[in-house]
JSON list of C-alpha atoms in Angstrom, two decimals:
[
{"chain": "X", "resi": 1, "resn": "ALA", "atom": "CA", "xyz": [-71.97, -21.50, 5.67]},
{"chain": "X", "resi": 2, "resn": "GLN", "atom": "CA", "xyz": [-71.11, -21.00, 2.06]},
{"chain": "X", "resi": 3, "resn": "SER", "atom": "CA", "xyz": [-73.69, -21.43, -0.68]},
{"chain": "X", "resi": 4, "resn": "VAL", "atom": "CA", "xyz": [-73.62, -21.94, -4.42]},
{"chain": "X", "resi": 5, "resn": "THR", "atom": "CA", "xyz": [-76.13, -20.63, -6.92]},
{"chain": "X", "resi": 6, "resn": "GLN", "atom": "CA", "xyz": [-76.51, -21.81, -10.47]},
{"chain": "X", "resi": 7, "resn": "PRO", "atom": "CA", "xyz": [-79.15, -19.45, -11.83]},
{"chain": "X", "resi": 8, "resn": "ASP", "atom": "CA", "xyz": [-79.97, -21.46, -14.95]},
{"chain": "X", "resi": 9, "resn": "ILE", "atom": "CA", "xyz": [-81.81, -24.71, -14.36]},
{"chain": "X", "resi": 10, "resn": "HIS", "atom": "CA", "xyz": [-81.83, -25.66, -18.03]},
{"chain": "X", "resi": 11, "resn": "ILE", "atom": "CA", "xyz": [-79.98, -24.32, -21.07]},
{"chain": "X", "resi": 12, "resn": "THR", "atom": "CA", "xyz": [-80.38, -25.34, -24.69]},
{"chain": "X", "resi": 13, "resn": "VAL", "atom": "CA", "xyz": [-77.71, -24.54, -27.27]},
{"chain": "X", "resi": 14, "resn": "SER", "atom": "CA", "xyz": [-77.13, -25.59, -30.82]},
{"chain": "X", "resi": 15, "resn": "GLU", "atom": "CA", "xyz": [-74.23, -27.85, -31.64]},
{"chain": "X", "resi": 16, "resn": "GLY", "atom": "CA", "xyz": [-71.22, -25.72, -32.52]},
{"chain": "X", "resi": 17, "resn": "ALA", "atom": "CA", "xyz": [-72.47, -22.71, -30.57]},
{"chain": "X", "resi": 18, "resn": "SER", "atom": "CA", "xyz": [-70.65, -21.26, -27.60]},
{"chain": "X", "resi": 19, "resn": "LEU", "atom": "CA", "xyz": [-71.69, -22.01, -24.05]},
{"chain": "X", "resi": 20, "resn": "GLU", "atom": "CA", "xyz": [-71.52, -20.21, -20.73]},
{"chain": "X", "resi": 21, "resn": "LEU", "atom": "CA", "xyz": [-72.87, -21.70, -17.51]},
{"chain": "X", "resi": 22, "resn": "ARG", "atom": "CA", "xyz": [-73.13, -19.37, -14.56]},
{"chain": "X", "resi": 23, "resn": "CYS", "atom": "CA", "xyz": [-72.08, -20.02, -11.00]},
{"chain": "X", "resi": 24, "resn": "ASN", "atom": "CA", "xyz": [-72.11, -17.62, -8.06]},
{"chain": "X", "resi": 25, "resn": "TYR", "atom": "CA", "xyz": [-71.01, -18.40, -4.56]},
{"chain": "X", "resi": 26, "resn": "SER", "atom": "CA", "xyz": [-71.35, -16.85, -1.16]},
{"chain": "X", "resi": 27, "resn": "TYR", "atom": "CA", "xyz": [-68.40, -17.13, 1.18]},
{"chain": "X", "resi": 28, "resn": "GLY", "atom": "CA", "xyz": [-66.28, -14.75, 3.22]},
{"chain": "X", "resi": 29, "resn": "ALA", "atom": "CA", "xyz": [-63.01, -15.77, 1.66]},
{"chain": "X", "resi": 30, "resn": "THR", "atom": "CA", "xyz": [-61.97, -17.35, -1.60]},
{"chain": "X", "resi": 31, "resn": "PRO", "atom": "CA", "xyz": [-62.97, -20.98, -1.54]},
{"chain": "X", "resi": 32, "resn": "TYR", "atom": "CA", "xyz": [-61.72, -23.72, -3.76]},
{"chain": "X", "resi": 33, "resn": "LEU", "atom": "CA", "xyz": [-63.95, -23.92, -6.82]},
{"chain": "X", "resi": 34, "resn": "PHE", "atom": "CA", "xyz": [-64.90, -26.82, -9.04]},
{"chain": "X", "resi": 35, "resn": "TRP", "atom": "CA", "xyz": [-67.01, -27.75, -12.00]},
{"chain": "X", "resi": 36, "resn": "TYR", "atom": "CA", "xyz": [-68.27, -31.31, -12.38]},
{"chain": "X", "resi": 37, "resn": "VAL", "atom": "CA", "xyz": [-70.32, -32.94, -15.12]},
{"chain": "X", "resi": 38, "resn": "GLN", "atom": "CA", "xyz": [-72.79, -35.77, -14.62]},
{"chain": "X", "resi": 39, "resn": "SER", "atom": "CA", "xyz": [-74.29, -37.88, -17.38]},
{"chain": "X", "resi": 40, "resn": "PRO", "atom": "CA", "xyz": [-77.58, -39.68, -16.69]},
{"chain": "X", "resi": 41, "resn": "GLY", "atom": "CA", "xyz": [-77.19, -42.43, -14.11]},
{"chain": "X", "resi": 42, "resn": "GLN", "atom": "CA", "xyz": [-73.51, -41.72, -13.67]},
{"chain": "X", "resi": 43, "resn": "GLY", "atom": "CA", "xyz": [-71.29, -40.26, -11.01]},
{"chain": "X", "resi": 44, "resn": "LEU", "atom": "CA", "xyz": [-69.66, -36.87, -11.27]},
{"chain": "X", "resi": 45, "resn": "GLN", "atom": "CA", "xyz": [-66.62, -36.25, -13.42]},
{"chain": "X", "resi": 46, "resn": "LEU", "atom": "CA", "xyz": [-64.29, -33.37, -12.61]},
{"chain": "X", "resi": 47, "resn": "LEU", "atom": "CA", "xyz": [-64.00, -30.85, -15.43]},
{"chain": "X", "resi": 48, "resn": "LEU", "atom": "CA", "xyz": [-61.73, -28.29, -13.80]},
{"chain": "X", "resi": 49, "resn": "LYS", "atom": "CA", "xyz": [-60.80, -26.67, -10.52]},
{"chain": "X", "resi": 50, "resn": "TYR", "atom": "CA", "xyz": [-59.48, -23.39, -9.14]},
{"chain": "X", "resi": 51, "resn": "PHE", "atom": "CA", "xyz": [-57.35, -23.22, -6.03]},
{"chain": "X", "resi": 52, "resn": "SER", "atom": "CA", "xyz": [-55.24, -20.10, -6.57]},
{"chain": "X", "resi": 53, "resn": "GLY", "atom": "CA", "xyz": [-53.17, -18.27, -9.17]},
{"chain": "X", "resi": 54, "resn": "ASP", "atom": "CA", "xyz": [-54.31, -17.65, -12.72]},
{"chain": "X", "resi": 55, "resn": "THR", "atom": "CA", "xyz": [-58.02, -16.89, -12.63]},
{"chain": "X", "resi": 56, "resn": "LEU", "atom": "CA", "xyz": [-58.66, -18.51, -16.00]},
{"chain": "X", "resi": 57, "resn": "VAL", "atom": "CA", "xyz": [-58.41, -22.27, -15.68]},
{"chain": "X", "resi": 58, "resn": "GLN", "atom": "CA", "xyz": [-58.47, -24.86, -18.41]},
{"chain": "X", "resi": 59, "resn": "GLY", "atom": "CA", "xyz": [-60.14, -28.19, -18.01]},
{"chain": "X", "resi": 60, "resn": "ILE", "atom": "CA", "xyz": [-60.88, -31.33, -19.90]},
{"chain": "X", "resi": 61, "resn": "LYS", "atom": "CA", "xyz": [-63.07, -31.62, -22.99]},
{"chain": "X", "resi": 62, "resn": "GLY", "atom": "CA", "xyz": [-62.27, -28.06, -24.07]},
{"chain": "X", "resi": 63, "resn": "PHE", "atom": "CA", "xyz": [-63.90, -26.37, -21.08]},
{"chain": "X", "resi": 64, "resn": "GLU", "atom": "CA", "xyz": [-62.54, -23.37, -19.24]},
{"chain": "X", "resi": 65, "resn": "ALA", "atom": "CA", "xyz": [-63.72, -21.29, -16.32]},
{"chain": "X", "resi": 66, "resn": "GLU", "atom": "CA", "xyz": [-62.91, -17.85, -15.02]},
{"chain": "X", "resi": 67, "resn": "PHE", "atom": "CA", "xyz": [-62.84, -16.88, -11.39]},
{"chain": "X", "resi": 68, "resn": "LYS", "atom": "CA", "xyz": [-63.96, -13.31, -10.75]},
{"chain": "X", "resi": 69, "resn": "ARG", "atom": "CA", "xyz": [-63.48, -12.35, -7.14]},
{"chain": "X", "resi": 70, "resn": "SER", "atom": "CA", "xyz": [-65.37, -9.07, -7.46]},
{"chain": "X", "resi": 71, "resn": "GLN", "atom": "CA", "xyz": [-68.45, -10.88, -8.72]},
{"chain": "X", "resi": 72, "resn": "SER", "atom": "CA", "xyz": [-68.06, -14.03, -6.61]},
{"chain": "X", "resi": 73, "resn": "SER", "atom": "CA", "xyz": [-68.46, -15.96, -9.81]},
{"chain": "X", "resi": 74, "resn": "PHE", "atom": "CA", "xyz": [-66.88, -18.96, -11.47]},
{"chain": "X", "resi": 75, "resn": "ASN", "atom": "CA", "xyz": [-68.54, -19.30, -14.86]},
{"chain": "X", "resi": 76, "resn": "LEU", "atom": "CA", "xyz": [-67.89, -22.25, -17.15]},
{"chain": "X", "resi": 77, "resn": "ARG", "atom": "CA", "xyz": [-67.37, -21.72, -20.86]},
{"chain": "X", "resi": 78, "resn": "LYS", "atom": "CA", "xyz": [-66.83, -23.68, -24.02]},
{"chain": "X", "resi": 79, "resn": "PRO", "atom": "CA", "xyz": [-66.36, -22.06, -27.43]},
{"chain": "X", "resi": 80, "resn": "SER", "atom": "CA", "xyz": [-68.03, -24.80, -29.46]},
{"chain": "X", "resi": 81, "resn": "VAL", "atom": "CA", "xyz": [-70.42, -27.31, -27.95]},
{"chain": "X", "resi": 82, "resn": "HIS", "atom": "CA", "xyz": [-70.56, -30.92, -29.11]},
{"chain": "X", "resi": 83, "resn": "TRP", "atom": "CA", "xyz": [-73.62, -33.16, -28.90]},
{"chain": "X", "resi": 84, "resn": "SER", "atom": "CA", "xyz": [-71.78, -35.31, -26.36]},
{"chain": "X", "resi": 85, "resn": "ASP", "atom": "CA", "xyz": [-71.66, -32.34, -23.95]},
{"chain": "X", "resi": 86, "resn": "ALA", "atom": "CA", "xyz": [-75.34, -32.79, -23.14]},
{"chain": "X", "resi": 87, "resn": "ALA", "atom": "CA", "xyz": [-75.38, -33.54, -19.41]},
{"chain": "X", "resi": 88, "resn": "GLU", "atom": "CA", "xyz": [-75.91, -31.97, -16.00]},
{"chain": "X", "resi": 89, "resn": "TYR", "atom": "CA", "xyz": [-73.25, -29.54, -14.83]},
{"chain": "X", "resi": 90, "resn": "PHE", "atom": "CA", "xyz": [-72.55, -28.80, -11.18]},
{"chain": "X", "resi": 91, "resn": "CYS", "atom": "CA", "xyz": [-70.54, -25.99, -9.68]},
{"chain": "X", "resi": 92, "resn": "ALA", "atom": "CA", "xyz": [-69.09, -26.67, -6.24]},
{"chain": "X", "resi": 93, "resn": "VAL", "atom": "CA", "xyz": [-67.20, -24.74, -3.58]},
{"chain": "X", "resi": 94, "resn": "ASP", "atom": "CA", "xyz": [-65.00, -26.16, -0.86]},
{"chain": "X", "resi": 95, "resn": "ALA", "atom": "CA", "xyz": [-64.29, -23.97, 2.13]},
{"chain": "X", "resi": 96, "resn": "ASN", "atom": "CA", "xyz": [-62.59, -25.52, 5.14]},
{"chain": "X", "resi": 97, "resn": "ASN", "atom": "CA", "xyz": [-63.36, -29.04, 3.99]},
{"chain": "X", "resi": 98, "resn": "ASP", "atom": "CA", "xyz": [-67.05, -28.20, 3.62]},
{"chain": "X", "resi": 99, "resn": "MET", "atom": "CA", "xyz": [-68.07, -29.01, 0.06]},
{"chain": "X", "resi": 100, "resn": "ARG", "atom": "CA", "xyz": [-71.29, -27.46, -1.26]},
{"chain": "X", "resi": 101, "resn": "PHE", "atom": "CA", "xyz": [-72.80, -28.03, -4.67]},
{"chain": "X", "resi": 102, "resn": "GLY", "atom": "CA", "xyz": [-75.16, -25.95, -6.72]},
{"chain": "X", "resi": 103, "resn": "ALA", "atom": "CA", "xyz": [-78.44, -27.43, -7.88]},
{"chain": "X", "resi": 104, "resn": "GLY", "atom": "CA", "xyz": [-77.03, -27.98, -11.35]},
{"chain": "X", "resi": 105, "resn": "THR", "atom": "CA", "xyz": [-77.67, -26.78, -14.89]},
{"chain": "X", "resi": 106, "resn": "ARG", "atom": "CA", "xyz": [-78.99, -29.24, -17.41]},
{"chain": "X", "resi": 107, "resn": "LEU", "atom": "CA", "xyz": [-77.53, -28.73, -20.86]},
{"chain": "X", "resi": 108, "resn": "THR", "atom": "CA", "xyz": [-79.41, -29.81, -23.95]},
{"chain": "X", "resi": 109, "resn": "VAL", "atom": "CA", "xyz": [-77.63, -29.68, -27.31]},
{"chain": "X", "resi": 110, "resn": "LYS", "atom": "CA", "xyz": [-79.69, -29.24, -30.46]},
{"chain": "X", "resi": 111, "resn": "PRO", "atom": "CA", "xyz": [-78.41, -30.78, -33.70]},
{"chain": "P", "resi": 1, "resn": "ASP", "atom": "CA", "xyz": [-55.95, -46.41, -11.18]},
{"chain": "P", "resi": 2, "resn": "THR", "atom": "CA", "xyz": [-59.32, -48.10, -11.29]},
{"chain": "P", "resi": 3, "resn": "GLY", "atom": "CA", "xyz": [-61.33, -45.21, -9.89]},
{"chain": "P", "resi": 4, "resn": "VAL", "atom": "CA", "xyz": [-63.85, -45.16, -7.09]},
{"chain": "P", "resi": 5, "resn": "SER", "atom": "CA", "xyz": [-66.20, -48.13, -7.10]},
{"chain": "P", "resi": 6, "resn": "GLN", "atom": "CA", "xyz": [-69.53, -48.53, -5.34]},
{"chain": "P", "resi": 7, "resn": "ASN", "atom": "CA", "xyz": [-71.67, -51.56, -4.72]},
{"chain": "P", "resi": 8, "resn": "PRO", "atom": "CA", "xyz": [-74.39, -52.29, -5.30]},
{"chain": "P", "resi": 9, "resn": "ARG", "atom": "CA", "xyz": [-75.27, -49.95, -8.15]},
{"chain": "P", "resi": 10, "resn": "HIS", "atom": "CA", "xyz": [-78.97, -50.31, -7.44]},
{"chain": "P", "resi": 11, "resn": "LYS", "atom": "CA", "xyz": [-80.85, -51.34, -4.34]},
{"chain": "P", "resi": 12, "resn": "ILE", "atom": "CA", "xyz": [-84.58, -51.76, -3.94]},
{"chain": "P", "resi": 13, "resn": "THR", "atom": "CA", "xyz": [-85.84, -52.33, -0.46]},
{"chain": "P", "resi": 14, "resn": "LYS", "atom": "CA", "xyz": [-89.03, -52.19, 1.55]},
{"chain": "P", "resi": 15, "resn": "ARG", "atom": "CA", "xyz": [-89.71, -49.50, 4.10]},
{"chain": "P", "resi": 16, "resn": "GLY", "atom": "CA", "xyz": [-88.33, -50.44, 7.49]},
{"chain": "P", "resi": 17, "resn": "GLN", "atom": "CA", "xyz": [-85.49, -52.62, 6.19]},
{"chain": "P", "resi": 18, "resn": "ASN", "atom": "CA", "xyz": [-81.82, -51.86, 6.77]},
{"chain": "P", "resi": 19, "resn": "VAL", "atom": "CA", "xyz": [-79.48, -51.32, 3.83]},
{"chain": "P", "resi": 20, "resn": "THR", "atom": "CA", "xyz": [-75.72, -51.12, 3.55]},
{"chain": "P", "resi": 21, "resn": "PHE", "atom": "CA", "xyz": [-73.67, -49.67, 0.72]},
{"chain": "P", "resi": 22, "resn": "ARG", "atom": "CA", "xyz": [-69.99, -50.15, 0.07]},
{"chain": "P", "resi": 23, "resn": "CYS", "atom": "CA", "xyz": [-67.43, -47.77, -1.38]},
{"chain": "P", "resi": 24, "resn": "ASP", "atom": "CA", "xyz": [-63.91, -48.64, -2.48]},
{"chain": "P", "resi": 25, "resn": "PRO", "atom": "CA", "xyz": [-61.80, -45.51, -2.95]},
{"chain": "P", "resi": 26, "resn": "ILE", "atom": "CA", "xyz": [-58.85, -44.95, -5.23]},
{"chain": "P", "resi": 27, "resn": "SER", "atom": "CA", "xyz": [-56.09, -46.90, -3.56]},
{"chain": "P", "resi": 28, "resn": "GLU", "atom": "CA", "xyz": [-53.72, -44.12, -2.51]},
{"chain": "P", "resi": 29, "resn": "HIS", "atom": "CA", "xyz": [-56.47, -41.77, -1.35]},
{"chain": "P", "resi": 30, "resn": "ASN", "atom": "CA", "xyz": [-56.66, -41.07, 2.36]},
{"chain": "P", "resi": 31, "resn": "ARG", "atom": "CA", "xyz": [-60.00, -39.24, 2.42]},
{"chain": "P", "resi": 32, "resn": "LEU", "atom": "CA", "xyz": [-63.39, -40.71, 1.66]},
{"chain": "P", "resi": 33, "resn": "TYR", "atom": "CA", "xyz": [-66.68, -38.82, 1.43]},
{"chain": "P", "resi": 34, "resn": "TRP", "atom": "CA", "xyz": [-70.34, -39.77, 1.31]},
{"chain": "P", "resi": 35, "resn": "TYR", "atom": "CA", "xyz": [-73.04, -37.69, -0.36]},
{"chain": "P", "resi": 36, "resn": "ARG", "atom": "CA", "xyz": [-76.72, -38.01, -1.07]},
{"chain": "P", "resi": 37, "resn": "GLN", "atom": "CA", "xyz": [-78.22, -36.73, -4.30]},
{"chain": "P", "resi": 38, "resn": "THR", "atom": "CA", "xyz": [-81.95, -36.41, -4.83]},
{"chain": "P", "resi": 39, "resn": "LEU", "atom": "CA", "xyz": [-83.59, -35.83, -8.18]},
{"chain": "P", "resi": 40, "resn": "GLY", "atom": "CA", "xyz": [-82.91, -32.41, -9.61]},
{"chain": "P", "resi": 41, "resn": "GLN", "atom": "CA", "xyz": [-80.44, -31.45, -6.90]},
{"chain": "P", "resi": 42, "resn": "GLY", "atom": "CA", "xyz": [-76.72, -31.34, -6.43]},
{"chain": "P", "resi": 43, "resn": "PRO", "atom": "CA", "xyz": [-74.98, -33.74, -4.08]},
{"chain": "P", "resi": 44, "resn": "GLU", "atom": "CA", "xyz": [-75.47, -33.09, -0.38]},
{"chain": "P", "resi": 45, "resn": "PHE", "atom": "CA", "xyz": [-72.54, -33.82, 1.88]},
{"chain": "P", "resi": 46, "resn": "LEU", "atom": "CA", "xyz": [-73.14, -36.42, 4.61]},
{"chain": "P", "resi": 47, "resn": "THR", "atom": "CA", "xyz": [-69.83, -37.38, 6.19]},
{"chain": "P", "resi": 48, "resn": "TYR", "atom": "CA", "xyz": [-66.16, -37.94, 5.54]},
{"chain": "P", "resi": 49, "resn": "PHE", "atom": "CA", "xyz": [-63.18, -39.91, 6.78]},
{"chain": "P", "resi": 50, "resn": "GLN", "atom": "CA", "xyz": [-59.49, -39.28, 6.86]},
{"chain": "P", "resi": 51, "resn": "ASN", "atom": "CA", "xyz": [-57.97, -42.73, 6.96]},
{"chain": "P", "resi": 52, "resn": "GLU", "atom": "CA", "xyz": [-60.13, -44.53, 9.54]},
{"chain": "P", "resi": 53, "resn": "ALA", "atom": "CA", "xyz": [-61.14, -41.42, 11.48]},
{"chain": "P", "resi": 54, "resn": "GLN", "atom": "CA", "xyz": [-64.57, -39.97, 10.84]},
{"chain": "P", "resi": 55, "resn": "LEU", "atom": "CA", "xyz": [-63.88, -36.24, 10.95]},
{"chain": "P", "resi": 56, "resn": "GLU", "atom": "CA", "xyz": [-67.35, -34.92, 10.27]},
{"chain": "P", "resi": 57, "resn": "LYS", "atom": "CA", "xyz": [-70.67, -36.60, 10.92]},
{"chain": "P", "resi": 58, "resn": "SER", "atom": "CA", "xyz": [-72.91, -33.84, 12.11]},
{"chain": "P", "resi": 59, "resn": "ARG", "atom": "CA", "xyz": [-74.49, -33.62, 8.69]},
{"chain": "P", "resi": 60, "resn": "LEU", "atom": "CA", "xyz": [-75.64, -37.20, 8.56]},
{"chain": "P", "resi": 61, "resn": "LEU", "atom": "CA", "xyz": [-79.35, -36.88, 7.96]},
{"chain": "P", "resi": 62, "resn": "SER", "atom": "CA", "xyz": [-80.53, -38.67, 11.08]},
{"chain": "P", "resi": 63, "resn": "ASP", "atom": "CA", "xyz": [-79.37, -41.21, 13.61]},
{"chain": "P", "resi": 64, "resn": "ARG", "atom": "CA", "xyz": [-80.58, -43.90, 11.25]},
{"chain": "P", "resi": 65, "resn": "PHE", "atom": "CA", "xyz": [-77.54, -43.12, 9.08]},
{"chain": "P", "resi": 66, "resn": "SER", "atom": "CA", "xyz": [-74.09, -44.36, 10.02]},
{"chain": "P", "resi": 67, "resn": "ALA", "atom": "CA", "xyz": [-70.81, -44.86, 8.23]},
{"chain": "P", "resi": 68, "resn": "GLU", "atom": "CA", "xyz": [-67.63, -46.77, 8.92]},
{"chain": "P", "resi": 69, "resn": "ARG", "atom": "CA", "xyz": [-64.18, -47.06, 7.49]},
{"chain": "P", "resi": 70, "resn": "PRO", "atom": "CA", "xyz": [-62.61, -49.56, 9.85]},
{"chain": "P", "resi": 71, "resn": "LYS", "atom": "CA", "xyz": [-59.26, -50.11, 8.16]},
{"chain": "P", "resi": 72, "resn": "GLY", "atom": "CA", "xyz": [-58.93, -46.84, 6.36]},
{"chain": "P", "resi": 73, "resn": "SER", "atom": "CA", "xyz": [-59.64, -48.42, 3.00]},
{"chain": "P", "resi": 74, "resn": "PHE", "atom": "CA", "xyz": [-63.21, -49.23, 1.96]},
{"chain": "P", "resi": 75, "resn": "SER", "atom": "CA", "xyz": [-66.19, -47.66, 3.68]},
{"chain": "P", "resi": 76, "resn": "THR", "atom": "CA", "xyz": [-69.78, -48.65, 4.32]},
{"chain": "P", "resi": 77, "resn": "LEU", "atom": "CA", "xyz": [-72.84, -46.47, 4.70]},
{"chain": "P", "resi": 78, "resn": "GLU", "atom": "CA", "xyz": [-75.77, -48.02, 6.54]},
{"chain": "P", "resi": 79, "resn": "ILE", "atom": "CA", "xyz": [-79.32, -46.77, 6.71]},
{"chain": "P", "resi": 80, "resn": "GLN", "atom": "CA", "xyz": [-81.49, -48.39, 9.34]},
{"chain": "P", "resi": 81, "resn": "ARG", "atom": "CA", "xyz": [-85.27, -48.58, 9.21]},
{"chain": "P", "resi": 82, "resn": "THR", "atom": "CA", "xyz": [-85.42, -47.08, 5.74]},
{"chain": "P", "resi": 83, "resn": "GLU", "atom": "CA", "xyz": [-88.14, -44.61, 4.83]},
{"chain": "P", "resi": 84, "resn": "GLN", "atom": "CA", "xyz": [-89.49, -43.67, 1.42]},
{"chain": "P", "resi": 85, "resn": "GLY", "atom": "CA", "xyz": [-87.77, -40.31, 1.77]},
{"chain": "P", "resi": 86, "resn": "ASP", "atom": "CA", "xyz": [-84.42, -42.07, 1.79]},
{"chain": "P", "resi": 87, "resn": "SER", "atom": "CA", "xyz": [-84.82, -42.92, -1.88]},
{"chain": "P", "resi": 88, "resn": "ALA", "atom": "CA", "xyz": [-81.93, -41.19, -3.62]},
{"chain": "P", "resi": 89, "resn": "MET", "atom": "CA", "xyz": [-78.55, -41.69, -5.22]},
{"chain": "P", "resi": 90, "resn": "TYR", "atom": "CA", "xyz": [-75.77, -42.17, -2.67]},
{"chain": "P", "resi": 91, "resn": "LEU", "atom": "CA", "xyz": [-72.40, -41.05, -3.95]},
{"chain": "P", "resi": 92, "resn": "CYS", "atom": "CA", "xyz": [-68.96, -41.79, -2.63]},
{"chain": "P", "resi": 93, "resn": "ALA", "atom": "CA", "xyz": [-65.86, -39.76, -3.41]},
{"chain": "P", "resi": 94, "resn": "SER", "atom": "CA", "xyz": [-62.22, -40.03, -2.44]},
{"chain": "P", "resi": 95, "resn": "SER", "atom": "CA", "xyz": [-59.26, -37.70, -2.42]},
{"chain": "P", "resi": 96, "resn": "ARG", "atom": "CA", "xyz": [-55.62, -37.48, -1.49]},
{"chain": "P", "resi": 97, "resn": "TRP", "atom": "CA", "xyz": [-55.30, -34.75, 1.10]},
{"chain": "P", "resi": 98, "resn": "GLU", "atom": "CA", "xyz": [-51.90, -33.38, 1.90]},
{"chain": "P", "resi": 99, "resn": "ARG", "atom": "CA", "xyz": [-51.33, -31.09, 4.85]},
{"chain": "P", "resi": 100, "resn": "GLU", "atom": "CA", "xyz": [-48.68, -29.11, 3.01]},
{"chain": "P", "resi": 101, "resn": "SER", "atom": "CA", "xyz": [-51.05, -27.98, 0.30]},
{"chain": "P", "resi": 102, "resn": "SER", "atom": "CA", "xyz": [-54.31, -28.15, 2.28]},
{"chain": "P", "resi": 103, "resn": "THR", "atom": "CA", "xyz": [-56.08, -28.86, -0.96]},
{"chain": "P", "resi": 104, "resn": "ASP", "atom": "CA", "xyz": [-57.64, -31.95, -2.35]},
{"chain": "P", "resi": 105, "resn": "THR", "atom": "CA", "xyz": [-59.75, -32.90, -5.32]},
{"chain": "P", "resi": 106, "resn": "GLN", "atom": "CA", "xyz": [-62.60, -35.32, -4.90]},
{"chain": "P", "resi": 107, "resn": "TYR", "atom": "CA", "xyz": [-63.15, -38.08, -7.43]},
{"chain": "P", "resi": 108, "resn": "PHE", "atom": "CA", "xyz": [-66.58, -39.61, -7.46]},
{"chain": "P", "resi": 109, "resn": "GLY", "atom": "CA", "xyz": [-67.86, -43.12, -7.89]},
{"chain": "P", "resi": 110, "resn": "PRO", "atom": "CA", "xyz": [-70.88, -44.05, -10.01]},
{"chain": "P", "resi": 111, "resn": "GLY", "atom": "CA", "xyz": [-73.24, -44.06, -7.04]},
{"chain": "P", "resi": 112, "resn": "THR", "atom": "CA", "xyz": [-75.75, -46.45, -5.53]},
{"chain": "P", "resi": 113, "resn": "ARG", "atom": "CA", "xyz": [-79.37, -45.73, -6.39]},
{"chain": "P", "resi": 114, "resn": "LEU", "atom": "CA", "xyz": [-81.67, -46.61, -3.51]},
{"chain": "P", "resi": 115, "resn": "THR", "atom": "CA", "xyz": [-85.39, -47.10, -3.98]},
{"chain": "P", "resi": 116, "resn": "VAL", "atom": "CA", "xyz": [-87.50, -47.59, -0.87]},
{"chain": "P", "resi": 117, "resn": "LEU", "atom": "CA", "xyz": [-90.95, -49.03, -1.55]}
]
């Protein structure tokens, strides 16, 4: 079965700084890839997704992610973080209708 | 589009009691998913439906867990004889799956937080 690894449990960045959240997956083929964000006590909101085509995908709230097949990675980036971006971020892979999530990365934003 | 809704938002129960949660998907979505999320973890898939058919249930956590979607619209998740280890957030998601594209995007509800005393 596929698996998802988010190596960073917690990241702290200053407001206005750039951000990169890492995601690696294990699967024999290219799965569908997603990033979700979860604020405390809330459900998950979809930020962006990759199914096929252009490996750089744009999402909401100024986020983007790049699929790198050779590295089995799908890292999330944002050029300038806002205080409202503080939340938990989850990478997910869907292979044959089997959705697996990483353990999440908690983002703290310093003023 | 009102989004996925879940009720109740919070449930406190005593060990051994049965609980039932409801999920109302986005109206045109044909698939509905249930997940469990424990503290500090990502969601863990439990089961899903396409219309009224339950297509995967092998990952329900035990035989105390069951789910239904009798008319292909809302769904219920029941936990019988609850245990303290069942305390978690239970998330529902829905999607519009189309055979032609074989892709779908899941949209999540706010979850039901269960506390078993």
